[in-house]
PDB file of C-alpha atoms in Angstrom:
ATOM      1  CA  UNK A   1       0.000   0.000   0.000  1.00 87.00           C
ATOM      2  CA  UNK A   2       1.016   3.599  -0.373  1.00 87.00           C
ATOM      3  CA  UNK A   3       0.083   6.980  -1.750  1.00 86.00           C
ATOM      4  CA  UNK A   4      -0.404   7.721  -5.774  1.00 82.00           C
ATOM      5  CA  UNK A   5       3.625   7.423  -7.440  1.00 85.00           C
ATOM      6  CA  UNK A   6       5.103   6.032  -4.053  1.00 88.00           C
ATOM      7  CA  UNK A   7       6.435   3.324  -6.389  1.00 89.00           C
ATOM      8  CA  UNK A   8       4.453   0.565  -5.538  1.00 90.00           C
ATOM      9  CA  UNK A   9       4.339  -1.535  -8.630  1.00 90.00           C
ATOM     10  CA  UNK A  10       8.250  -0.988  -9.393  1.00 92.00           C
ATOM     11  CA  UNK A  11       8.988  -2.039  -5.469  1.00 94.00           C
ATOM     12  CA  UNK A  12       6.366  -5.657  -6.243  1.00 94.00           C
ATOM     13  CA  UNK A  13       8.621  -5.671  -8.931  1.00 94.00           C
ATOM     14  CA  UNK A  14      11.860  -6.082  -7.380  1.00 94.00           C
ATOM     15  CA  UNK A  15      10.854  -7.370  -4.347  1.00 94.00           C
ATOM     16  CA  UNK A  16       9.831 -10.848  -6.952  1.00 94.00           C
ATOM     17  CA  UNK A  17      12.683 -10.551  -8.246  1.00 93.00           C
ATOM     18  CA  UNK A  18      14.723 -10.025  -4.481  1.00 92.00           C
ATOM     19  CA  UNK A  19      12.810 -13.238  -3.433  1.00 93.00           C
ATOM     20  CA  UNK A  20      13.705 -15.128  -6.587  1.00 91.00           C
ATOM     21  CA  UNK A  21      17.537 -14.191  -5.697  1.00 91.00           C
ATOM     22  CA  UNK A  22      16.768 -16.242  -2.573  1.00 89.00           C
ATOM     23  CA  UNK A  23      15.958 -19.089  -3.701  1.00 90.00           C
ATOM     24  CA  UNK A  24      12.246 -19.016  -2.340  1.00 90.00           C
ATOM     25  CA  UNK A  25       9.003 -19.071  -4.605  1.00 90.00           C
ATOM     26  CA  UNK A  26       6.095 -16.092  -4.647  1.00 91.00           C
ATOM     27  CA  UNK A  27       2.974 -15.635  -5.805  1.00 93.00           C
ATOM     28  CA  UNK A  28       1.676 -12.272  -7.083  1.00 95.00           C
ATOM     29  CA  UNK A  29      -1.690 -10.958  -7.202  1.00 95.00           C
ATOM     30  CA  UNK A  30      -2.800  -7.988  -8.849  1.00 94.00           C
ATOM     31  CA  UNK A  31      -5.629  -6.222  -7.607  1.00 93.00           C
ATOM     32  CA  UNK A  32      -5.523  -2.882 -10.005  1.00 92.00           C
ATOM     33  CA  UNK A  33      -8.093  -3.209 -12.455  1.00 91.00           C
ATOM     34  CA  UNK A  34      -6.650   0.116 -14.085  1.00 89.00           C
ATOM     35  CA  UNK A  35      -3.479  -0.713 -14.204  1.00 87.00           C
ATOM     36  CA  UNK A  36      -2.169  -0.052 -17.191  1.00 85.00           C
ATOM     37  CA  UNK A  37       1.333  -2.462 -17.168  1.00 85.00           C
ATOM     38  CA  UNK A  38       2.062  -4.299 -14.234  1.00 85.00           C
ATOM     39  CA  UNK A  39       6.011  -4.511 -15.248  1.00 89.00           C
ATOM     40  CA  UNK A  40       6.109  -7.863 -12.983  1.00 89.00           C
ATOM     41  CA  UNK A  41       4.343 -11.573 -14.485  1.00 88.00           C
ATOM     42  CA  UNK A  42       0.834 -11.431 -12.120  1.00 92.00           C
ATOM     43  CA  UNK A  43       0.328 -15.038 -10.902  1.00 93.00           C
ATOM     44  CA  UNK A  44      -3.272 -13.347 -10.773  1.00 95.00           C
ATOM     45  CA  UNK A  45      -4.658 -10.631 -12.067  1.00 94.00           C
ATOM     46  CA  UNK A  46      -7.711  -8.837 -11.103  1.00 95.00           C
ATOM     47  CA  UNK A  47      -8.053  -7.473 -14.876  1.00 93.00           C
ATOM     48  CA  UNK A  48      -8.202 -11.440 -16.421  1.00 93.00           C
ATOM     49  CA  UNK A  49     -11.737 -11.846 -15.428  1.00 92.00           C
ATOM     50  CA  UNK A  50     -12.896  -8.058 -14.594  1.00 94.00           C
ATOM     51  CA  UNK A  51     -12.284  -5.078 -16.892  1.00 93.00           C
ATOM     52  CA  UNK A  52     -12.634  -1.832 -15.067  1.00 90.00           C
ATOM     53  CA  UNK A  53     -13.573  -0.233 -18.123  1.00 93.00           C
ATOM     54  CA  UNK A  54     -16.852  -2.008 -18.934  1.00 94.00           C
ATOM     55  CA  UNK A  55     -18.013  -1.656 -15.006  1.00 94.00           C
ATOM     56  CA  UNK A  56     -17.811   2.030 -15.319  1.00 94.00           C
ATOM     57  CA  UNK A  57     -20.206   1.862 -18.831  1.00 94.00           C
ATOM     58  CA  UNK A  58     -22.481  -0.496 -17.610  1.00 93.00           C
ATOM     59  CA  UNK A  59     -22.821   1.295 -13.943  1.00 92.00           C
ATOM     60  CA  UNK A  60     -22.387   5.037 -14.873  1.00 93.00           C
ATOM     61  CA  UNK A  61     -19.708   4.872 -12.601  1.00 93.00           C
ATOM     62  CA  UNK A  62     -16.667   7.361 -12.599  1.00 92.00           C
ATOM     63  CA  UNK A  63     -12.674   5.581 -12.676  1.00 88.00           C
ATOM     64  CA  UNK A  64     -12.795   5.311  -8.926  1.00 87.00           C
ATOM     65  CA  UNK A  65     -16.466   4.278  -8.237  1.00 90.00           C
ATOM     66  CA  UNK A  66     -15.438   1.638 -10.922  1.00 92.00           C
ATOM     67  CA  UNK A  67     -12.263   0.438  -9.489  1.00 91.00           C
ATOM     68  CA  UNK A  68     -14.376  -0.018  -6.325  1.00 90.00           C
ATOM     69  CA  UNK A  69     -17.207  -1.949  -7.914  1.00 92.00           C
ATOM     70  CA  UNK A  70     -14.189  -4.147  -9.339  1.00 93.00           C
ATOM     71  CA  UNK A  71     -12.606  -4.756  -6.195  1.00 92.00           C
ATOM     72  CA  UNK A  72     -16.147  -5.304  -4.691  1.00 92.00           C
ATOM     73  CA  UNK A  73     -16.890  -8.179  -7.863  1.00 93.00           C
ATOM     74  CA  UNK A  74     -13.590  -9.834  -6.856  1.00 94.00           C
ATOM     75  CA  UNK A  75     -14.013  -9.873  -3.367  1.00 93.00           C
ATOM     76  CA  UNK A  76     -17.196 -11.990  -3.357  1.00 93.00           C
ATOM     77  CA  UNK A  77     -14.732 -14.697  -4.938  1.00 93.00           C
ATOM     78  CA  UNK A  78     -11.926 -14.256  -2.291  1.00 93.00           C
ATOM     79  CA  UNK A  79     -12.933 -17.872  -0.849  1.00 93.00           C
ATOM     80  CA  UNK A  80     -11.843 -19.579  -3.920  1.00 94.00           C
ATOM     81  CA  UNK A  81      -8.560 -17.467  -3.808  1.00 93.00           C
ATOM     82  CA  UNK A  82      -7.793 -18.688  -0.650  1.00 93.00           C
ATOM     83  CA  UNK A  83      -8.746 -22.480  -1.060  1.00 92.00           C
ATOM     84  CA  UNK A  84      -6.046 -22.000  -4.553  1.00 91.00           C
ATOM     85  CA  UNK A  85      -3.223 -20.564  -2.217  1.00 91.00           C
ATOM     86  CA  UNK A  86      -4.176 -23.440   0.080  1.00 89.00           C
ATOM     87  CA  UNK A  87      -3.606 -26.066  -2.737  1.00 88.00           C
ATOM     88  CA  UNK A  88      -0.586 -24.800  -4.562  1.00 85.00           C
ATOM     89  CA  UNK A  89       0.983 -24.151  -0.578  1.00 82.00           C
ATOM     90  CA  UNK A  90       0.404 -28.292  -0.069  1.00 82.00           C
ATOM     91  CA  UNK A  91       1.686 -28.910  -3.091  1.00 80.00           C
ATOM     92  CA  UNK A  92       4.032 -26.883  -4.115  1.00 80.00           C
ATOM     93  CA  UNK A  93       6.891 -24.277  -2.869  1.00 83.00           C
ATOM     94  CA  UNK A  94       5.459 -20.894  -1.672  1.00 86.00           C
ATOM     95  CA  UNK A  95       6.929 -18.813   0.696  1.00 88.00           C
ATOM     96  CA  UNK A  96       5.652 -15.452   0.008  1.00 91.00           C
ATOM     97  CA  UNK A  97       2.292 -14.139  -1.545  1.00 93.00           C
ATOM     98  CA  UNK A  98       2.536 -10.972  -2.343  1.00 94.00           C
ATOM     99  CA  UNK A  99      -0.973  -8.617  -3.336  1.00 93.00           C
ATOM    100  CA  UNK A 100      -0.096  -5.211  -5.035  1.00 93.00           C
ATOM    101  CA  UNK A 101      -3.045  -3.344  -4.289  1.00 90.00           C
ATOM    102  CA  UNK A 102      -4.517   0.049  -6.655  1.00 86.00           C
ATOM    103  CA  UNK A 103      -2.764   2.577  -6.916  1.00 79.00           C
ATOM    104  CA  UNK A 104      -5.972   5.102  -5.464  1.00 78.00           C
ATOM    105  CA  UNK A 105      -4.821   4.131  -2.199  1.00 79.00           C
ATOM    106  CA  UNK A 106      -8.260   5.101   0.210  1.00 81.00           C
ATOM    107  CA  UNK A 107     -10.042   2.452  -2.963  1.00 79.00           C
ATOM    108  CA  UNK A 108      -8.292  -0.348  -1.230  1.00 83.00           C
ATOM    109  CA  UNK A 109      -7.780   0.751   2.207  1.00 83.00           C
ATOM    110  CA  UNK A 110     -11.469   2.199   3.275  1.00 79.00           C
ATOM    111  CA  UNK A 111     -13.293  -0.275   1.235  1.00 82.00           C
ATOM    112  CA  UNK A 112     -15.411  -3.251   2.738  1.00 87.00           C
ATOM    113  CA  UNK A 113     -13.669  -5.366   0.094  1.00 90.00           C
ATOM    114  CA  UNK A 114      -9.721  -4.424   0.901  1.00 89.00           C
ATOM    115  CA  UNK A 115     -11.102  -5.146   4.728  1.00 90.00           C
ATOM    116  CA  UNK A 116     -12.344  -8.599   3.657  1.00 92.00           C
ATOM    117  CA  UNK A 117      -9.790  -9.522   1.416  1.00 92.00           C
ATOM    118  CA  UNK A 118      -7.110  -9.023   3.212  1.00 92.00           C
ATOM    119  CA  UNK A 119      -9.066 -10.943   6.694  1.00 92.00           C
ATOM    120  CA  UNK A 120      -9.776 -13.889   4.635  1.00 93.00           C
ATOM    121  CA  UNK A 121      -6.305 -13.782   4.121  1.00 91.00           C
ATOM    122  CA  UNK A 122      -4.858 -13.365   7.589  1.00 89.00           C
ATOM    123  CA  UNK A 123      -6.850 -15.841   8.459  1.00 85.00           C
ATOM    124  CA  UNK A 124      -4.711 -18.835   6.803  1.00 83.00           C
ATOM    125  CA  UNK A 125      -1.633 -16.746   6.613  1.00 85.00           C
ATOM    126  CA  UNK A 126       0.632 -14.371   8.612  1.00 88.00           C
ATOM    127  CA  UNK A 127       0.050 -11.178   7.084  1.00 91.00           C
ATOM    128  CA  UNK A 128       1.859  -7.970   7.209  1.00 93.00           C
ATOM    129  CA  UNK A 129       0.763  -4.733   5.691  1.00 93.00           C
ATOM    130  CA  UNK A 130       3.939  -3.035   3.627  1.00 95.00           C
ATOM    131  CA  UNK A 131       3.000   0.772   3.505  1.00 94.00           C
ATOM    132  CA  UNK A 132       5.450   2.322   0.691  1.00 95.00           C
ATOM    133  CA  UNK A 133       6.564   5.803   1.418  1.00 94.00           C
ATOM    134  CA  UNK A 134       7.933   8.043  -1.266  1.00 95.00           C
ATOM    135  CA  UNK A 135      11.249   9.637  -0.028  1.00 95.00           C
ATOM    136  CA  UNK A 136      11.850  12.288  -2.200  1.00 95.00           C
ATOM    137  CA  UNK A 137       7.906  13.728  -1.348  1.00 93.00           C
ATOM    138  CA  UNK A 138       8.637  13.569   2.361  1.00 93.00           C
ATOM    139  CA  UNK A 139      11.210  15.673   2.316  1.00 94.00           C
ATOM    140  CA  UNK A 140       8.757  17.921   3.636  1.00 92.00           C
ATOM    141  CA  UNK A 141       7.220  17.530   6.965  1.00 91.00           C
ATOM    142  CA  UNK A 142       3.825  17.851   6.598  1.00 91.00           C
ATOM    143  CA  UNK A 143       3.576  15.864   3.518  1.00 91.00           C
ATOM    144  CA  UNK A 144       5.743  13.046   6.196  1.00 92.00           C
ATOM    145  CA  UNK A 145       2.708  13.380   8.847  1.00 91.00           C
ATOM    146  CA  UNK A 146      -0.154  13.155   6.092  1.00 90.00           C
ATOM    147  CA  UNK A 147       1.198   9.847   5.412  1.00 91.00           C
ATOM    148  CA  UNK A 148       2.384   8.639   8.847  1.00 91.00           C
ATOM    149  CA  UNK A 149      -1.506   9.577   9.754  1.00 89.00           C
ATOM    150  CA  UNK A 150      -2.275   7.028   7.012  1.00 90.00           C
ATOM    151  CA  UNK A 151      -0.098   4.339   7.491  1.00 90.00           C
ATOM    152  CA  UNK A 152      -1.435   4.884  11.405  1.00 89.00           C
ATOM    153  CA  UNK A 153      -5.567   5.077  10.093  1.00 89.00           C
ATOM    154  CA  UNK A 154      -4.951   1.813   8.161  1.00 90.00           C
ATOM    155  CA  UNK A 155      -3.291  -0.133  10.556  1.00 90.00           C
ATOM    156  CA  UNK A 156      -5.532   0.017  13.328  1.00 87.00           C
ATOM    157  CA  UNK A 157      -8.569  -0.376  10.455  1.00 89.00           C
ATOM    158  CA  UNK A 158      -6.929  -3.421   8.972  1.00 89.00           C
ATOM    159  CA  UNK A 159      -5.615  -4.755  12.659  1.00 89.00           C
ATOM    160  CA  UNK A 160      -2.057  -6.148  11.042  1.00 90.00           C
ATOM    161  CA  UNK A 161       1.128  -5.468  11.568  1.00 91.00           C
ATOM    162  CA  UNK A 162       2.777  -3.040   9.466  1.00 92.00           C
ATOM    163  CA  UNK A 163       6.038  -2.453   7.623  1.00 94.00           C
ATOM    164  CA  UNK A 164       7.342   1.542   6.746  1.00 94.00           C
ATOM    165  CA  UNK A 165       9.213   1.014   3.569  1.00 96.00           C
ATOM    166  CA  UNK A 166      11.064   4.329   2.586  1.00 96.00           C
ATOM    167  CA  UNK A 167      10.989   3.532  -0.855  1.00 96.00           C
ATOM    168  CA  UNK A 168      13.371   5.827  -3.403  1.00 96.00           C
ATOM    169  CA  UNK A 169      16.727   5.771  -1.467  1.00 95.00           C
ATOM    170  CA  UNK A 170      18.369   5.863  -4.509  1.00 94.00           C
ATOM    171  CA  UNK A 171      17.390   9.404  -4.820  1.00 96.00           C
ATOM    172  CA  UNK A 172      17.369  10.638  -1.782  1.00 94.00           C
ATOM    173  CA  UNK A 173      19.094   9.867   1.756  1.00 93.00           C
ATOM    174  CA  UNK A 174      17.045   8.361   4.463  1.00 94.00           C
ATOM    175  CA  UNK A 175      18.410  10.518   6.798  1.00 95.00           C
ATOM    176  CA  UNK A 176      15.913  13.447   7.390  1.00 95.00           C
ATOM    177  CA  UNK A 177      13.192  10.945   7.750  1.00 95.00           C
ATOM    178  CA  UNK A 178      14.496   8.290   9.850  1.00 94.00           C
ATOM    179  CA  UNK A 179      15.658  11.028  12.562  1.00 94.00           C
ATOM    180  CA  UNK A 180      11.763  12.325  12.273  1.00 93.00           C
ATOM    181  CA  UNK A 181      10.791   8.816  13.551  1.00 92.00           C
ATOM    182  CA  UNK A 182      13.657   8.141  16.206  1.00 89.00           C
ATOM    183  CA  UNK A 183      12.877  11.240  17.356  1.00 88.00           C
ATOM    184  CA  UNK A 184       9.494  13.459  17.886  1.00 87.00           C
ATOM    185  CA  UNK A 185      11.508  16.206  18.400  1.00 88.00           C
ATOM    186  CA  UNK A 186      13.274  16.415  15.136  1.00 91.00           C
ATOM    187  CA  UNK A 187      10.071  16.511  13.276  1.00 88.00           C
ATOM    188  CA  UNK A 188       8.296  19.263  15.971  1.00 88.00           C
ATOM    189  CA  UNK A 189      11.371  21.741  14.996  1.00 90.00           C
ATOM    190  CA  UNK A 190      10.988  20.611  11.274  1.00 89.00           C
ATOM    191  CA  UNK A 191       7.605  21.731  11.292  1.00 88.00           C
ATOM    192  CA  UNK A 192       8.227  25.093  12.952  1.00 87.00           C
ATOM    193  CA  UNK A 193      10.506  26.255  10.418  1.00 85.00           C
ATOM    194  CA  UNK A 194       7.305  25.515   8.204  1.00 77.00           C
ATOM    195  CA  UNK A 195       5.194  28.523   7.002  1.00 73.00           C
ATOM    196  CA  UNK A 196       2.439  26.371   5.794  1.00 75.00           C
ATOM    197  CA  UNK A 197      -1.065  27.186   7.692  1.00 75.00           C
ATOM    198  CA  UNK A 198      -0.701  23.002   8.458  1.00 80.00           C
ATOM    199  CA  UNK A 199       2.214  22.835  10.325  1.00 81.00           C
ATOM    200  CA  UNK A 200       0.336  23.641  13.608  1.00 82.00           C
ATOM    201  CA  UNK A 201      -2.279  20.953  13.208  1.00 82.00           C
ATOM    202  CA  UNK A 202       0.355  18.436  11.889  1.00 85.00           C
ATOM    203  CA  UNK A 203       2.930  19.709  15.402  1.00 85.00           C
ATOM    204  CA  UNK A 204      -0.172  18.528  17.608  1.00 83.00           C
ATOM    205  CA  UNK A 205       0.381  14.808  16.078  1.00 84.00           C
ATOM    206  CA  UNK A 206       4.190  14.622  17.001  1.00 83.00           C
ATOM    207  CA  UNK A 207       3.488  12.946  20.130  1.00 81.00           C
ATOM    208  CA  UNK A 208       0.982  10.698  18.970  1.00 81.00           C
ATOM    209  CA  UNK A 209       2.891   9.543  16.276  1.00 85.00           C
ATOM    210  CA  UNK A 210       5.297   8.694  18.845  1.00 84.00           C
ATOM    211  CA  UNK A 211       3.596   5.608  20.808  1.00 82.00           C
ATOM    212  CA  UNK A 212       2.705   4.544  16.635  1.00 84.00           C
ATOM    213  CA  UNK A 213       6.742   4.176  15.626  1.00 85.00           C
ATOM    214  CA  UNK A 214       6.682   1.734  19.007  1.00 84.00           C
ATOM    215  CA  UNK A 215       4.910  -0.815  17.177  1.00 83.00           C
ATOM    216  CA  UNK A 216       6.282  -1.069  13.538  1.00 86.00           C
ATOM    217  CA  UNK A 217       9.253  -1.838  11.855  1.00 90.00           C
ATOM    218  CA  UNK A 218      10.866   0.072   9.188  1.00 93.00           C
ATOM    219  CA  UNK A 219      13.339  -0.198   6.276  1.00 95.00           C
ATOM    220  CA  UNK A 220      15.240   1.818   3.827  1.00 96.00           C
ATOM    221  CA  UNK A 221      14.606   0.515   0.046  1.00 96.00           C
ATOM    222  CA  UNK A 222      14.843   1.063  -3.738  1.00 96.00           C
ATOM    223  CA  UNK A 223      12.776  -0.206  -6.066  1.00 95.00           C
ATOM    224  CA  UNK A 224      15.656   0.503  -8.936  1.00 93.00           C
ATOM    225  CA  UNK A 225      18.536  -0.899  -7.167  1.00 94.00           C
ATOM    226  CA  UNK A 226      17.517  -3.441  -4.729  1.00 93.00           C
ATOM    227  CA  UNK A 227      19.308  -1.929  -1.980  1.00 95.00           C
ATOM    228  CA  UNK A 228      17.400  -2.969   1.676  1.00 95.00           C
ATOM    229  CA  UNK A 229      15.232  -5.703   0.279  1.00 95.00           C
ATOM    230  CA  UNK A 230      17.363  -8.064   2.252  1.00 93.00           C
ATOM    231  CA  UNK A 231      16.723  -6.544   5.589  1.00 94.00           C
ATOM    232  CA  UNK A 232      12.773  -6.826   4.175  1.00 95.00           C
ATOM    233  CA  UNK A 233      12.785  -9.915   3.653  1.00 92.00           C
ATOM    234  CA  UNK A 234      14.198 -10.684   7.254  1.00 91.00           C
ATOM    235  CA  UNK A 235      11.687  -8.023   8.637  1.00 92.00           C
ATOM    236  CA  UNK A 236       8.704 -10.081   7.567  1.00 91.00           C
ATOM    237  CA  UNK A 237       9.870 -13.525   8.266  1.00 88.00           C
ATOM    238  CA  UNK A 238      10.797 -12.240  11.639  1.00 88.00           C
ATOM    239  CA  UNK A 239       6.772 -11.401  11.857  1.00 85.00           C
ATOM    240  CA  UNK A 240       5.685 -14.845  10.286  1.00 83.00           C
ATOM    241  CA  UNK A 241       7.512 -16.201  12.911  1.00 82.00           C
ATOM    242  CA  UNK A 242       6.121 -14.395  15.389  1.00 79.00           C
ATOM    243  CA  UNK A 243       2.602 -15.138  14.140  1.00 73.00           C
ATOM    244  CA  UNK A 244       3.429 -18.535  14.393  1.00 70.00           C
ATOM    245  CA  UNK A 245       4.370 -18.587  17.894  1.00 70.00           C
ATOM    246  CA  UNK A 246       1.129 -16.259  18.886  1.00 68.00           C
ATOM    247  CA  UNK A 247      -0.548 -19.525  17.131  1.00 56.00           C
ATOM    248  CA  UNK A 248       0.688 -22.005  18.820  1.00 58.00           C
ATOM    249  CA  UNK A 249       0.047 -20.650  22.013  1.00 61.00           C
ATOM    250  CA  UNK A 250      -3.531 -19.866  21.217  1.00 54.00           C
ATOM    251  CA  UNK A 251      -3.599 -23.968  20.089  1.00 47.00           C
TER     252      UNK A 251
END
């Protein structure tokens, strides 16, 4: 998940081909029926059996109402997705599936169908939420809140655990943002050198934002390079294997 040109498709994209590199087998689902080029091989993709297109002649729907209505038409099949994953995980190799979601990010993330797809998924698999944040954008500290209120919103709405990924390190340094998470601080004087009428609203969340870094992880990545999909990859199978011991206890 992630904002409009975080570089979502391009980090599904290498992180296939990171997981490849390893030796270890993925699946990849696409779930943007406007998508125009995936630039990865879909395993499944939402546009084989639904085109977006059609659903926003034939309901008078505009691009988003009709990416909705897709994801709601795909949803009500989610059961069969799940019994497929099921089969191919008995009988085959499959360490990671991995669901690149649309690029409209609120489509996905404040629909009833992202909610149930991605239950019925937790609910056979550990699953992690990967929230892709554009590093060259959050430069500035407001635009940095706006999405750390985001990532926060979805994560308690989705009840998963999440994964920052600072995606784009290749063109800018991680620096400014990391220190904004280590440290409140950092960000409250960030934001007042900032003229912008924001700021003050956006100051008022420092705190809050605080007790939220407490309970994720974060990396540094890019999509173009490869660079931190290593420590990714050990970042989630440290959480599958926490989910697995939650399981077992609860057994």
């Amino acid at each position: 998940m992630g904002m409009a040109g975080s570089g979502k498709t391009t980090f599904v994209s290498k992180l296939e081909e990171e997981i490849l590199n390893k030796d270890q087998e993925s699946y990849i689902i696409n779930l943007d029926p406007a998508v125009h080029d995936t630039i990865y091989e879909a395993n499944m993709d939402i546009r084989d059996t639904i085109n977006y297109k059609d659903v926003m002649k034939t309901h008078n729907l505009g691009p988003n109402g009709s990416i909705m209505t897709s994801l709601n038409l795909f949803s009500t099949n989610i059961h069969k997705v799940v019994d497929l994953l099921e089969k191919k995980k008995n009988t085959e190799k499959l360490d990671f599936v991995v669901v690149d979601t649309p690029g409209q990010l609120e489509v996905f993330s404040w629909s009833a169908s992202g909610k149930l797809i991605s239950d019925s998924l937790a609910l056979v698999y550990p699953t992690v939420l990967v929230y892709v944040v554009d590093l060259v954008r959050n430069q500035n500290p407001n635009t940095f809140v706006s999405n750390m209120l985001y990532a926060l919103s979805i994560m308690y709405k989705m009840q998963l655990p999440l994964i920052l990924v600072l995606n784009k390190k290749d063109l800018v340094e991680e620096d400014t943002v990391v220190s904004w998470i280590s440290d409140y601080t950092e960000l409250q004087a960030a934001l007042d050198k900032d003229s912008e009428y924001i700021s003050s609203f956006s100051n008022s969340l420092c705190l809050a934002f605080e007790e939220f870094y407490k309970t994720i992880d974060y990396v540094s990545v890019s999509s173009k390079t490869g660079d931190g999909f290593g420590e990714l990859i050990q970042l989630i199978s440290k959480i599958e294997k926490d989910y697995s011991k939650e399981k077992n206890k609860s057994v």
